[in-house]
Amino acid sequence: MRTPAEVWSYLRANIRKEWRTAFWTVFFLGLLIHFPVMAGDFPNHDGLASMYFDQNMITSGRWFLMVACGFSSYFALPWVIGVFSLFFLGIGAAALIEFLEIRYEPGVVLLSGFLVSFPALASTYAYIFTADGYMLALCLVFFSVAFTKRWEWGFLPGGICLAFSMGTYQSYLSFAILLSVYGCLMILLGESSVERKLKNILHYLYMGLIGVGLYYVILQILLKIQGKELDTYQGISGMASGGGLSLAEKLRNIYQDFLAFTGKGNVLYNNMISFAAFGLLMAAALVMLIRLVIRRGYYKKWYVYLILLFAALVMPPAFNVILLISPGVTYHLLMRYQWCLFPILTLAFLMRYGFLQTELSGQFSPFHRRDAKALKKPSVICNILLQWAVLVFSVILILHYGVTDNIAYSNLQKKYEKTYAYCLRLADRMEQTDGYYTGMPVAMIGVQNKENLPETDITGAVTSNMIGMSGDYLVYTDTNYQAFMRHYLGITINLVQDEEMERIYETKEYQELNSFPQEDSMRVVDGVLYIKTE
């Protein structure tokens, strides 16, 4: 057994420089970009009901979420949760860098920058009460593929990591699939024997089967122990059946969704500058691929075309694997974090096969200036210019994503403040209503009448697909009002039961009310305060 000092010395000696770079890039850049939401307290509609939540989501298939979120307690503590989430994501970034074999330090910074700036992370922070658990799940996914690649039997710990990741948040399964596909392609482009290539490719399959199988077995055991069943929310209960759609129907939906979100999702790019940077980065990768195929003579081998075709066809289902498992799911941005792999894998491919390489690989980098004769060659000059272009495009995209995140956070703060003002006016009107007393039964629907309220959200062009970030107000239902007034105004609203509300909704007294904030939008009837906001 080693002493703490010996363990510390061992870690210092064996932690690679690029791992440290990845971790600290994620941590410090994450603080710079996401500080507004971490330092503030701006809940979204779901967060209102999760000021304290034990994260027991076994009925949603998330049997490990309770443990994953337990490090930061079950209270909604934005700063604590934010720091934990960046810590987990930083460790995961180091594992991702190791899997991708990135040794070029500026490249490590760029890849980590894409990971921590992508707008899907901002949407995750809109649900801050569960962000640390989700980032631990993503960290485990990165370790699952890194273990599988690194060791002969690495698919065993890799499968375990995948199972616990899915037990925290199933949507990150797409990361495991996409990275495994990328790993298989790199194996095929390598120089090892056919037998070794096949064996290494099968390791990713073993990891996936072990992970999914172990996840499902543990889920069924825990459901039996707790005497519960899977919920119908988001089609979770239909995971095994696939939602009743045929495979052809599911694939059609998957391809349509993939093309629609990638092309018009307003996330990968949402203005001309980001579109140009993203497009040029993709174009550079395509040029590099063509160059690689020609230089290595792959164009003479018929099976290479089949491999590329297969990779292109399998990509949409890999991105949208949740739609394959649960076609009825509402597929929002939290579940699309894997789209950040577009720029990440593109940049990794460029660094591996041509651009941005270090002196160790025999290639030229923008900072390598030793061979004066070689620098005069047109091909070398073009290569260096392309390298600089890729660096610039990547920095532009990362900056764009960071700005997008802060636009969303700005609107989230304004939503909170407008909701605070709205509910304060509502509470004041309640207290001025004849017959009102604290704690009396309240009958309300909660849907706001938009005609009586000005539209002030100017971020729609940016935040339209960022769930929890767009719009003007946080409250949509009667329970939203109840939670907001309780936690932020210190006011108690005792809502009538849903069955009673259905009856009241049809009454003449309720129908005759005007919509708040007009006069006569509230009335006490038979000891119940009727409030009409819709």
mmCIF file of C-alpha atoms in Angstrom, residues 230-244 324-327:
data_model
loop_
_atom_site.group_PDB
_atom_site.id
_atom_site.type_symbol
_atom_site.label_atom_id
_atom_site.label_comp_id
_atom_site.label_asym_id
_atom_site.label_seq_id
_atom_site.Cartn_x
_atom_site.Cartn_y
_atom_site.Cartn_z
ATOM 1 C CA LEU A 230 -40.893 2.565 -16.202
ATOM 2 C CA ASP A 231 -42.696 5.859 -16.748
ATOM 3 C CA THR A 232 -44.511 6.757 -19.960
ATOM 4 C CA TYR A 233 -42.749 10.142 -20.001
ATOM 5 C CA GLN A 234 -40.669 10.658 -23.166
ATOM 6 C CA GLY A 235 -41.537 7.109 -24.285
ATOM 7 C CA ILE A 236 -39.262 5.514 -21.651
ATOM 8 C CA SER A 237 -41.617 2.617 -21.055
ATOM 9 C CA GLY A 238 -41.541 1.743 -24.758
ATOM 10 C CA MET A 239 -37.756 1.425 -25.020
ATOM 11 C CA ALA A 240 -37.808 -2.310 -25.595
ATOM 12 C CA SER A 241 -40.693 -2.259 -28.084
ATOM 13 C CA GLY A 242 -39.328 0.659 -30.117
ATOM 14 C CA GLY A 243 -42.563 2.635 -29.957
ATOM 15 C CA GLY A 244 -44.533 0.362 -32.285
ATOM 16 C CA LEU A 324 -34.320 4.447 -32.736
ATOM 17 C CA ILE A 325 -34.954 3.202 -29.186
ATOM 18 C CA SER A 326 -37.789 5.565 -28.255
ATOM 19 C CA PRO A 327 -39.347 7.199 -31.359
#
